[in-house]
Amino acid sequence: MKIKWRKWNRAVHRDVGYFFFAMSLIYGLSGIALNHIGDWNPNYIITRKMVEVGHPLDQEITREQVLDLLQTYGEADNYKKHFMPNMSQLKIFLNGGSLLIDVETGEGVIEKISRRPIFHAVNYLHYNPKKWWTWFSDAFAGALIVLASTGLFIIRGRNGITRRGAIITAAGIIVPIIFLLLYY
Amino acid sequence: MIKKLFLFAIAAIFFASCNNAPKDQAAEGDQMYAAGTEVVMVSPDEFNANPDAFVNKNVVIEGTAVHVCKHGGKRMFIIGTDPENRIQIKAGDAIASFDETLEGSDVTINGMVDELRIDEAYLTQWENELKADNPESELKIHRGEEGHQHDEGDADAEYEQIEAYRAQLAEKNVDHLSYYSIIASEYKEKK
């Protein structure tokens, strides 16, 4: 009996593609995000607001004084802890941010931080958080090889791998080869 | 039915990604280290007093997280009673990253103490990587001091750092400087 390999090829390509649809989005989005990690913070949205206390602060500032200070900016309920990282700076940790003040000038900056929707989650997954996730992402990597290989043989004829498909596939192979020849 | 399932799956992914509550890396089991592993309990002040004594040992250390590196969260710095003595904690293989929201929280860390030796060969290699325009050099030394993030990607700042280490080597008349960090396998935020 003749094996209908094209039929099986299409079925494998279709079902593997369905199953790993979400993984393709996860690694596609996080890949772009992490490629440009030098240009933006893909995990967090950080906003900064300059503040002016108006007077120098005591280096031995108490918790109560810190809470009074935070009251001015509506952040008293977010207080976590404070400390002096050096002789001239006071750092107050808040839930969802911090306040850094120059104790000599009274000038400071409130930094608020929140997780970037979608991207924080997909980047977390990209960094292989657990062993079983590593296995699943290995399976996805293998599936990409299967998808790429089976994809070559989906279409027959003018647009198939023997004609137009061959030219486009060759173009895609040439790009990494040129890069390797130039920089490797 | 299938359409409803598909929409439900998309909605579930979206809500999962919007969950802002960080989870402890040790949350799957309260045990911070495997039974039978020799572990030294140490405070940040004890560690800073003689870090060399703990090199290549498993330690459990508790301190206040004062900084989590903004890009990638692969490093965190904790302090004990002396805010100027920061201990660098690196995320080990089992930890994807440290959450930014840990800043200001007390954390318990289980990990292996590592020593980084900086000598002339190290500094020369680091310098060569800078000349080769490698912005993500693994040789760059992170100390987690306030405002250091403004120097990220600044080659001039790194050249200055290299020269400062050379000056320290000459001043102390030693062939290397040692910097210690803890490669964390688990951590837990104290609530």
mmCIF file of C-alpha atoms in Angstrom:
data_model
loop_
_atom_site.group_PDB
_atom_site.id
_atom_site.type_symbol
_atom_site.label_atom_id
_atom_site.label_comp_id
_atom_site.label_asym_id
_atom_site.label_seq_id
_atom_site.Cartn_x
_atom_site.Cartn_y
_atom_site.Cartn_z
ATOM 1 C CA MET A 1 0.000 0.000 0.000
ATOM 2 C CA LYS A 2 1.359 3.390 -0.952
ATOM 3 C CA ILE A 3 1.812 5.743 1.997
ATOM 4 C CA LYS A 4 0.067 9.076 1.427
ATOM 5 C CA TRP A 5 2.968 11.050 2.880
ATOM 6 C CA ARG A 6 1.697 14.477 1.713
ATOM 7 C CA LYS A 7 -1.569 13.930 3.534
ATOM 8 C CA TRP A 8 0.323 13.023 6.719
ATOM 9 C CA ASN A 9 2.695 15.943 6.210
ATOM 10 C CA ARG A 10 -0.244 18.372 6.048
ATOM 11 C CA ALA A 11 -1.909 16.814 9.085
ATOM 12 C CA VAL A 12 1.274 17.016 11.195
ATOM 13 C CA HIS A 13 1.914 20.616 10.104
ATOM 14 C CA ARG A 14 -1.692 21.618 10.835
ATOM 15 C CA ASP A 15 -2.045 19.989 14.271
ATOM 16 C CA VAL A 16 1.428 20.834 15.573
ATOM 17 C CA GLY A 17 0.762 24.391 14.410
ATOM 18 C CA TYR A 18 -2.542 24.531 16.285
ATOM 19 C CA PHE A 19 -1.022 23.109 19.468
ATOM 20 C CA PHE A 20 1.950 25.465 19.541
ATOM 21 C CA PHE A 21 0.045 28.584 18.429
ATOM 22 C CA ALA A 22 0.224 30.122 21.933
ATOM 23 C CA MET A 23 3.905 29.219 22.334
ATOM 24 C CA SER A 24 4.697 30.910 19.017
ATOM 25 C CA LEU A 25 3.098 34.124 20.289
ATOM 26 C CA ILE A 26 4.853 33.861 23.681
ATOM 27 C CA TYR A 27 8.320 33.406 22.199
ATOM 28 C CA GLY A 28 7.673 35.838 19.331
ATOM 29 C CA LEU A 29 6.605 38.660 21.653
ATOM 30 C CA SER A 30 9.260 38.005 24.296
ATOM 31 C CA GLY A 31 11.915 37.586 21.605
ATOM 32 C CA ILE A 32 11.244 41.071 20.218
ATOM 33 C CA ALA A 33 10.979 42.509 23.742
ATOM 34 C CA LEU A 34 14.260 41.010 24.945
ATOM 35 C CA ASN A 35 16.134 41.774 21.705
ATOM 36 C CA HIS A 36 15.668 45.448 22.549
ATOM 37 C CA ILE A 37 16.328 45.230 26.281
ATOM 38 C CA GLY A 38 18.902 48.015 25.931
ATOM 39 C CA ASP A 39 16.270 50.384 24.555
ATOM 40 C CA TRP A 40 13.413 49.874 26.981
ATOM 41 C CA ASN A 41 12.409 47.963 30.081
ATOM 42 C CA PRO A 42 10.255 45.120 28.737
ATOM 43 C CA ASN A 43 9.182 43.919 32.187
ATOM 44 C CA TYR A 44 8.173 47.038 34.069
ATOM 45 C CA ILE A 45 6.595 50.427 33.485
ATOM 46 C CA ILE A 46 8.581 52.923 35.521
ATOM 47 C CA THR A 47 7.432 56.496 36.081
ATOM 48 C CA ARG A 48 9.404 59.173 37.907
ATOM 49 C CA LYS A 49 8.169 62.363 39.553
ATOM 50 C CA MET A 50 10.476 65.016 40.948
ATOM 51 C CA VAL A 51 9.591 66.243 44.433
ATOM 52 C CA GLU A 52 10.907 69.059 46.608
ATOM 53 C CA VAL A 53 10.691 68.709 50.389
ATOM 54 C CA GLY A 54 11.734 72.338 50.802
ATOM 55 C CA HIS A 55 14.281 71.823 53.597
ATOM 56 C CA PRO A 56 17.207 69.545 54.500
ATOM 57 C CA LEU A 57 16.377 66.320 56.338
ATOM 58 C CA ASP A 58 17.835 64.899 59.527
ATOM 59 C CA GLN A 59 20.145 61.942 58.876
ATOM 60 C CA GLU A 60 18.625 60.240 61.931
ATOM 61 C CA ILE A 61 15.102 60.567 60.530
ATOM 62 C CA THR A 62 12.537 58.429 62.364
ATOM 63 C CA ARG A 63 9.809 56.200 60.929
ATOM 64 C CA GLU A 64 7.160 58.692 62.114
ATOM 65 C CA GLN A 65 8.916 61.574 60.339
ATOM 66 C CA VAL A 66 9.157 59.479 57.168
ATOM 67 C CA LEU A 67 5.428 58.699 57.362
ATOM 68 C CA ASP A 68 4.663 62.418 57.806
ATOM 69 C CA LEU A 69 6.778 63.158 54.758
ATOM 70 C CA LEU A 70 5.004 60.502 52.704
ATOM 71 C CA GLN A 71 1.630 61.901 53.763
ATOM 72 C CA THR A 72 2.436 64.982 51.660
ATOM 73 C CA TYR A 73 2.619 62.841 48.547
ATOM 74 C CA GLY A 74 -0.261 60.507 49.424
ATOM 75 C CA GLU A 75 2.109 57.561 49.849
ATOM 76 C CA ALA A 76 1.972 56.973 53.631
ATOM 77 C CA ASP A 77 -0.119 53.821 53.238
ATOM 78 C CA ASN A 78 2.481 52.384 50.850
ATOM 79 C CA TYR A 79 5.429 52.682 53.287
ATOM 80 C CA LYS A 80 7.594 49.532 53.557
ATOM 81 C CA LYS A 81 10.980 50.541 54.958
ATOM 82 C CA HIS A 82 13.624 53.260 54.775
ATOM 83 C CA PHE A 83 17.405 53.470 54.993
ATOM 84 C CA MET A 84 20.363 55.720 54.179
ATOM 85 C CA PRO A 85 22.376 54.163 51.319
ATOM 86 C CA ASN A 86 25.027 56.827 51.939
ATOM 87 C CA MET A 87 25.512 60.007 53.992
ATOM 88 C CA SER A 88 23.581 62.209 51.576
ATOM 89 C CA GLN A 89 20.642 60.078 50.447
ATOM 90 C CA LEU A 90 17.517 58.722 52.078
ATOM 91 C CA LYS A 91 15.724 55.896 50.334
ATOM 92 C CA ILE A 92 12.144 55.091 51.276
ATOM 93 C CA PHE A 93 10.727 51.851 49.897
ATOM 94 C CA LEU A 94 7.065 51.884 48.973
ATOM 95 C CA ASN A 95 4.682 49.234 47.819
ATOM 96 C CA GLY A 96 5.044 49.665 44.076
ATOM 97 C CA GLY A 97 8.008 52.011 44.100
ATOM 98 C CA SER A 98 10.415 54.130 46.120
ATOM 99 C CA LEU A 99 11.307 57.687 47.076
ATOM 100 C CA LEU A 100 14.958 58.760 46.950
ATOM 101 C CA ILE A 101 15.765 62.090 48.601
ATOM 102 C CA ASP A 102 18.958 64.110 48.852
ATOM 103 C CA VAL A 103 18.920 64.946 52.571
ATOM 104 C CA GLU A 104 21.044 68.071 52.102
ATOM 105 C CA THR A 105 18.966 69.756 49.396
ATOM 106 C CA GLY A 106 15.584 68.135 50.061
ATOM 107 C CA GLU A 107 15.225 67.277 46.374
ATOM 108 C CA GLY A 108 13.963 63.849 45.522
ATOM 109 C CA VAL A 109 12.305 61.571 43.032
ATOM 110 C CA ILE A 110 9.361 59.234 43.446
ATOM 111 C CA GLU A 111 9.721 56.175 41.257
ATOM 112 C CA LYS A 112 6.596 54.110 40.662
ATOM 113 C CA ILE A 113 6.905 50.697 39.144
ATOM 114 C CA SER A 114 4.337 48.266 37.802
ATOM 115 C CA ARG A 115 4.507 45.100 35.765
ATOM 116 C CA ARG A 116 4.093 45.627 32.041
ATOM 117 C CA PRO A 117 0.922 43.750 31.018
ATOM 118 C CA ILE A 118 1.457 40.711 28.763
ATOM 119 C CA PHE A 119 5.208 41.347 28.347
ATOM 120 C CA HIS A 120 6.152 40.651 31.990
ATOM 121 C CA ALA A 121 4.413 37.282 31.751
ATOM 122 C CA VAL A 122 5.836 36.233 28.369
ATOM 123 C CA ASN A 123 9.348 37.359 29.358
ATOM 124 C CA TYR A 124 9.049 35.357 32.580
ATOM 125 C CA LEU A 125 8.246 32.269 30.510
ATOM 126 C CA HIS A 126 11.097 33.045 28.104
ATOM 127 C CA TYR A 127 13.603 32.792 30.976
ATOM 128 C CA ASN A 128 12.627 29.143 31.676
ATOM 129 C CA PRO A 129 11.256 29.559 35.201
ATOM 130 C CA LYS A 130 10.844 25.847 36.038
ATOM 131 C CA LYS A 131 12.294 22.542 34.898
ATOM 132 C CA TRP A 132 9.090 21.269 33.336
ATOM 133 C CA TRP A 133 8.712 24.508 31.423
ATOM 134 C CA THR A 134 12.204 23.937 29.987
ATOM 135 C CA TRP A 135 11.045 20.532 28.748
ATOM 136 C CA PHE A 136 7.896 22.043 27.223
ATOM 137 C CA SER A 137 9.901 24.796 25.521
ATOM 138 C CA ASP A 138 12.335 22.126 24.249
ATOM 139 C CA ALA A 139 9.319 20.371 22.747
ATOM 140 C CA PHE A 140 8.297 23.673 21.166
ATOM 141 C CA ALA A 141 11.803 24.165 19.734
ATOM 142 C CA GLY A 142 11.606 20.664 18.231
ATOM 143 C CA ALA A 143 8.135 21.444 16.926
ATOM 144 C CA LEU A 144 9.478 24.535 15.137
ATOM 145 C CA ILE A 145 11.874 22.260 13.235
ATOM 146 C CA VAL A 146 8.943 19.976 12.377
ATOM 147 C CA LEU A 147 6.791 22.951 11.312
ATOM 148 C CA ALA A 148 9.560 24.407 9.153
ATOM 149 C CA SER A 149 10.308 21.061 7.488
ATOM 150 C CA THR A 150 6.711 20.015 6.881
ATOM 151 C CA GLY A 151 5.851 23.548 5.719
ATOM 152 C CA LEU A 152 8.171 23.147 2.748
ATOM 153 C CA PHE A 153 6.008 20.384 1.307
ATOM 154 C CA ILE A 154 2.468 21.686 1.855
ATOM 155 C CA ILE A 155 2.024 23.214 -1.618
ATOM 156 C CA ARG A 156 2.746 21.582 -4.950
ATOM 157 C CA GLY A 157 3.188 23.129 -8.389
ATOM 158 C CA ARG A 158 4.159 26.676 -9.350
ATOM 159 C CA ASN A 159 4.294 27.946 -5.738
ATOM 160 C CA GLY A 160 5.825 24.738 -4.330
ATOM 161 C CA ILE A 161 9.285 23.980 -3.051
ATOM 162 C CA THR A 162 10.573 23.042 -6.494
ATOM 163 C CA ARG A 163 9.868 26.469 -8.039
ATOM 164 C CA ARG A 164 8.853 29.724 -6.283
ATOM 165 C CA GLY A 165 9.232 28.124 -2.852
ATOM 166 C CA ALA A 166 12.842 27.209 -3.631
ATOM 167 C CA ILE A 167 13.762 30.831 -4.418
ATOM 168 C CA ILE A 168 12.176 32.220 -1.256
ATOM 169 C CA THR A 169 13.647 29.452 0.917
ATOM 170 C CA ALA A 170 17.100 30.078 -0.565
ATOM 171 C CA ALA A 171 16.764 33.808 0.146
ATOM 172 C CA GLY A 172 16.020 32.987 3.789
ATOM 173 C CA ILE A 173 19.073 30.728 3.991
ATOM 174 C CA ILE A 174 21.351 33.340 2.411
ATOM 175 C CA VAL A 175 20.626 36.029 5.063
ATOM 176 C CA PRO A 176 22.225 34.165 8.023
ATOM 177 C CA ILE A 177 25.043 32.937 5.757
ATOM 178 C CA ILE A 178 25.905 36.524 4.753
ATOM 179 C CA PHE A 179 25.876 37.554 8.421
ATOM 180 C CA LEU A 180 28.181 34.652 9.364
ATOM 181 C CA LEU A 181 30.576 35.473 6.521
ATOM 182 C CA LEU A 182 30.743 39.101 7.631
ATOM 183 C CA TYR A 183 30.962 38.757 11.413
ATOM 184 C CA TYR A 184 31.674 35.171 12.492
ATOM 185 C CA MET B 1 -18.708 25.268 21.687
ATOM 186 C CA ILE B 2 -15.239 25.352 20.075
ATOM 187 C CA LYS B 3 -15.526 29.107 19.587
ATOM 188 C CA LYS B 4 -16.356 29.523 23.300
ATOM 189 C CA LEU B 5 -13.396 27.343 24.318
ATOM 190 C CA PHE B 6 -11.036 29.375 22.132
ATOM 191 C CA LEU B 7 -12.247 32.685 23.561
ATOM 192 C CA PHE B 8 -11.977 31.260 27.084
ATOM 193 C CA ALA B 9 -8.366 30.198 26.447
ATOM 194 C CA ILE B 10 -7.427 33.666 25.133
ATOM 195 C CA ALA B 11 -9.103 35.324 28.143
ATOM 196 C CA ALA B 12 -7.334 32.951 30.562
ATOM 197 C CA ILE B 13 -3.921 33.792 29.085
ATOM 198 C CA PHE B 14 -4.669 37.518 29.350
ATOM 199 C CA PHE B 15 -5.793 37.361 32.990
ATOM 200 C CA ALA B 16 -2.843 35.164 33.937
ATOM 201 C CA SER B 17 -0.454 37.738 32.458
ATOM 202 C CA CYS B 18 -2.141 40.593 34.333
ATOM 203 C CA ASN B 19 -1.816 38.967 37.748
ATOM 204 C CA ASN B 20 0.432 41.357 39.679
ATOM 205 C CA ALA B 21 0.975 39.286 42.802
ATOM 206 C CA PRO B 22 4.556 37.963 42.843
ATOM 207 C CA LYS B 23 5.052 34.414 44.007
ATOM 208 C CA ASP B 24 7.958 33.253 46.155
ATOM 209 C CA GLN B 25 10.346 30.955 44.406
ATOM 210 C CA ALA B 26 10.167 28.653 47.424
ATOM 211 C CA ALA B 27 6.385 28.674 47.504
ATOM 212 C CA GLU B 28 6.085 25.172 46.131
ATOM 213 C CA GLY B 29 7.502 23.818 49.354
ATOM 214 C CA ASP B 30 8.446 25.638 52.489
ATOM 215 C CA GLN B 31 11.743 23.781 52.751
ATOM 216 C CA MET B 32 14.523 26.119 51.645
ATOM 217 C CA TYR B 33 17.060 23.391 50.953
ATOM 218 C CA ALA B 34 17.197 19.664 50.354
ATOM 219 C CA ALA B 35 17.548 17.354 53.343
ATOM 220 C CA GLY B 36 21.123 16.170 53.795
ATOM 221 C CA THR B 37 22.689 19.266 52.205
ATOM 222 C CA GLU B 38 25.155 20.989 54.505
ATOM 223 C CA VAL B 39 23.990 24.556 54.897
ATOM 224 C CA VAL B 40 25.487 27.386 56.938
ATOM 225 C CA MET B 41 23.124 29.946 58.437
ATOM 226 C CA VAL B 42 24.796 33.353 58.276
ATOM 227 C CA SER B 43 23.754 36.966 58.784
ATOM 228 C CA PRO B 44 24.834 39.652 56.286
ATOM 229 C CA ASP B 45 27.118 41.198 58.916
ATOM 230 C CA GLU B 46 28.826 37.845 59.648
ATOM 231 C CA PHE B 47 29.175 37.238 55.927
ATOM 232 C CA ASN B 48 30.717 40.664 55.258
ATOM 233 C CA ALA B 49 33.154 40.256 58.169
ATOM 234 C CA ASN B 50 34.800 37.216 56.562
ATOM 235 C CA PRO B 51 33.290 36.276 53.191
ATOM 236 C CA ASP B 52 36.289 34.150 52.236
ATOM 237 C CA ALA B 53 35.267 31.602 54.903
ATOM 238 C CA PHE B 54 32.038 30.845 53.028
ATOM 239 C CA VAL B 55 33.344 30.436 49.474
ATOM 240 C CA ASN B 56 31.819 27.382 47.727
ATOM 241 C CA LYS B 57 29.556 26.740 50.718
ATOM 242 C CA ASN B 58 25.780 26.612 50.758
ATOM 243 C CA VAL B 59 24.426 29.386 52.935
ATOM 244 C CA VAL B 60 21.053 30.620 54.098
ATOM 245 C CA ILE B 61 21.149 34.373 54.576
ATOM 246 C CA GLU B 62 18.483 36.870 55.520
ATOM 247 C CA GLY B 63 18.647 40.569 54.726
ATOM 248 C CA THR B 64 16.781 43.523 53.278
ATOM 249 C CA ALA B 65 16.617 43.729 49.491
ATOM 250 C CA VAL B 66 17.730 47.263 48.603
ATOM 251 C CA HIS B 67 18.143 46.886 44.866
ATOM 252 C CA VAL B 68 16.974 44.613 42.070
ATOM 253 C CA CYS B 69 18.609 45.177 38.688
ATOM 254 C CA LYS B 70 16.048 46.732 36.377
ATOM 255 C CA HIS B 71 17.066 44.866 33.252
ATOM 256 C CA GLY B 72 16.253 41.210 33.556
ATOM 257 C CA GLY B 73 16.204 41.036 37.373
ATOM 258 C CA LYS B 74 19.135 38.632 37.398
ATOM 259 C CA ARG B 75 20.824 40.396 40.328
ATOM 260 C CA MET B 76 19.638 41.613 43.688
ATOM 261 C CA PHE B 77 21.512 43.322 46.537
ATOM 262 C CA ILE B 78 20.773 42.833 50.207
ATOM 263 C CA ILE B 79 22.057 44.557 53.345
ATOM 264 C CA GLY B 80 22.257 43.787 57.043
ATOM 265 C CA THR B 81 22.786 46.520 59.630
ATOM 266 C CA ASP B 82 25.409 48.356 57.558
ATOM 267 C CA PRO B 83 23.732 49.856 54.458
ATOM 268 C CA GLU B 84 27.079 50.471 52.767
ATOM 269 C CA ASN B 85 27.956 46.777 52.725
ATOM 270 C CA ARG B 86 25.790 45.292 50.013
ATOM 271 C CA ILE B 87 25.806 41.600 49.204
ATOM 272 C CA GLN B 88 25.213 40.648 45.604
ATOM 273 C CA ILE B 89 22.735 37.838 45.005
ATOM 274 C CA LYS B 90 22.672 36.306 41.529
ATOM 275 C CA ALA B 91 19.726 34.327 40.201
ATOM 276 C CA GLY B 92 20.810 30.721 39.798
ATOM 277 C CA ASP B 93 19.522 28.336 37.137
ATOM 278 C CA ALA B 94 16.360 27.588 39.097
ATOM 279 C CA ILE B 95 15.327 31.260 39.361
ATOM 280 C CA ALA B 96 14.035 33.058 36.273
ATOM 281 C CA SER B 97 14.514 36.516 37.800
ATOM 282 C CA PHE B 98 14.075 38.518 40.982
ATOM 283 C CA ASP B 99 10.919 40.570 41.102
ATOM 284 C CA GLU B 100 11.350 44.335 41.373
ATOM 285 C CA THR B 101 8.720 44.450 44.098
ATOM 286 C CA LEU B 102 11.189 42.744 46.456
ATOM 287 C CA GLU B 103 12.943 46.080 47.001
ATOM 288 C CA GLY B 104 12.450 47.100 50.617
ATOM 289 C CA SER B 105 11.391 43.615 51.706
ATOM 290 C CA ASP B 106 13.220 41.200 53.987
ATOM 291 C CA VAL B 107 14.247 38.120 52.042
ATOM 292 C CA THR B 108 15.716 34.752 52.936
ATOM 293 C CA ILE B 109 18.088 33.339 50.361
ATOM 294 C CA ASN B 110 19.563 29.909 49.943
ATOM 295 C CA GLY B 111 22.579 29.725 47.676
ATOM 296 C CA MET B 112 26.218 28.999 47.008
ATOM 297 C CA VAL B 113 28.886 31.603 47.782
ATOM 298 C CA ASP B 114 31.024 32.499 44.794
ATOM 299 C CA GLU B 115 34.292 34.437 44.641
ATOM 300 C CA LEU B 116 35.174 36.627 41.661
ATOM 301 C CA ARG B 117 38.882 37.376 41.381
ATOM 302 C CA ILE B 118 39.740 40.542 39.503
ATOM 303 C CA ASP B 119 43.325 40.679 38.296
ATOM 304 C CA GLU B 120 45.129 42.395 35.426
ATOM 305 C CA ALA B 121 44.215 39.570 32.998
ATOM 306 C CA TYR B 122 40.512 39.973 33.895
ATOM 307 C CA LEU B 123 40.634 43.743 33.419
ATOM 308 C CA THR B 124 42.467 43.413 30.085
ATOM 309 C CA GLN B 125 39.881 40.954 28.799
ATOM 310 C CA TRP B 126 37.046 43.235 29.969
ATOM 311 C CA GLU B 127 38.725 46.166 28.223
ATOM 312 C CA ASN B 128 39.079 44.132 25.014
ATOM 313 C CA GLU B 129 35.384 43.256 25.103
ATOM 314 C CA LEU B 130 34.548 46.949 25.451
ATOM 315 C CA LYS B 131 36.791 47.758 22.470
ATOM 316 C CA ALA B 132 34.987 45.026 20.506
ATOM 317 C CA ASP B 133 31.754 46.905 21.279
ATOM 318 C CA ASN B 134 30.213 44.139 23.372
ATOM 319 C CA PRO B 135 27.552 45.932 25.454
ATOM 320 C CA GLU B 136 26.555 42.796 27.369
ATOM 321 C CA SER B 137 29.984 41.740 28.591
ATOM 322 C CA GLU B 138 29.744 39.087 31.291
ATOM 323 C CA LEU B 139 32.903 40.566 32.781
ATOM 324 C CA LYS B 140 31.240 43.803 33.817
ATOM 325 C CA ILE B 141 31.125 44.112 37.594
ATOM 326 C CA HIS B 142 27.787 45.019 39.156
ATOM 327 C CA ARG B 143 27.831 46.609 42.620
ATOM 328 C CA GLY B 144 24.210 47.777 42.746
ATOM 329 C CA GLU B 145 24.972 51.248 44.101
ATOM 330 C CA GLU B 146 22.302 53.990 43.859
ATOM 331 C CA GLY B 147 22.079 55.510 40.380
ATOM 332 C CA HIS B 148 24.316 52.906 38.703
ATOM 333 C CA GLN B 149 21.566 52.188 36.143
ATOM 334 C CA HIS B 150 22.267 55.588 34.572
ATOM 335 C CA ASP B 151 25.663 54.200 33.494
ATOM 336 C CA GLU B 152 24.140 51.125 31.757
ATOM 337 C CA GLY B 153 25.599 50.849 28.285
ATOM 338 C CA ASP B 154 28.015 53.732 28.945
ATOM 339 C CA ALA B 155 31.426 52.510 27.743
ATOM 340 C CA ASP B 156 33.238 55.521 29.232
ATOM 341 C CA ALA B 157 31.852 54.694 32.674
ATOM 342 C CA GLU B 158 33.134 51.126 32.278
ATOM 343 C CA TYR B 159 36.607 52.300 31.215
ATOM 344 C CA GLU B 160 36.647 54.474 34.343
ATOM 345 C CA GLN B 161 35.615 51.459 36.415
ATOM 346 C CA ILE B 162 38.481 49.401 34.936
ATOM 347 C CA GLU B 163 41.004 52.120 35.730
ATOM 348 C CA ALA B 164 39.637 52.402 39.266
ATOM 349 C CA TYR B 165 40.221 48.658 39.782
ATOM 350 C CA ARG B 166 43.762 48.996 38.398
ATOM 351 C CA ALA B 167 44.379 51.837 40.851
ATOM 352 C CA GLN B 168 43.083 49.677 43.704
ATOM 353 C CA LEU B 169 45.386 46.801 42.704
ATOM 354 C CA ALA B 170 48.357 49.165 42.667
ATOM 355 C CA GLU B 171 47.403 50.936 45.879
ATOM 356 C CA LYS B 172 46.954 47.694 47.817
ATOM 357 C CA ASN B 173 49.940 46.124 46.089
ATOM 358 C CA VAL B 174 48.065 42.862 45.475
ATOM 359 C CA ASP B 175 47.734 40.684 42.371
ATOM 360 C CA HIS B 176 43.947 40.385 42.635
ATOM 361 C CA LEU B 177 40.847 41.819 44.279
ATOM 362 C CA SER B 178 38.103 39.488 45.498
ATOM 363 C CA TYR B 179 34.390 40.150 45.185
ATOM 364 C CA TYR B 180 31.869 37.778 46.647
ATOM 365 C CA SER B 181 28.342 36.973 45.606
ATOM 366 C CA ILE B 182 25.731 34.340 46.383
ATOM 367 C CA ILE B 183 24.287 32.320 43.537
ATOM 368 C CA ALA B 184 20.744 31.779 44.758
ATOM 369 C CA SER B 185 18.930 28.526 44.240
ATOM 370 C CA GLU B 186 15.862 29.633 46.225
ATOM 371 C CA TYR B 187 14.536 32.742 47.890
ATOM 372 C CA LYS B 188 11.574 33.686 49.971
ATOM 373 C CA GLU B 189 10.092 37.072 50.824
ATOM 374 C CA LYS B 190 9.272 37.525 54.510
ATOM 375 C CA LYS B 191 5.732 38.802 54.879
#
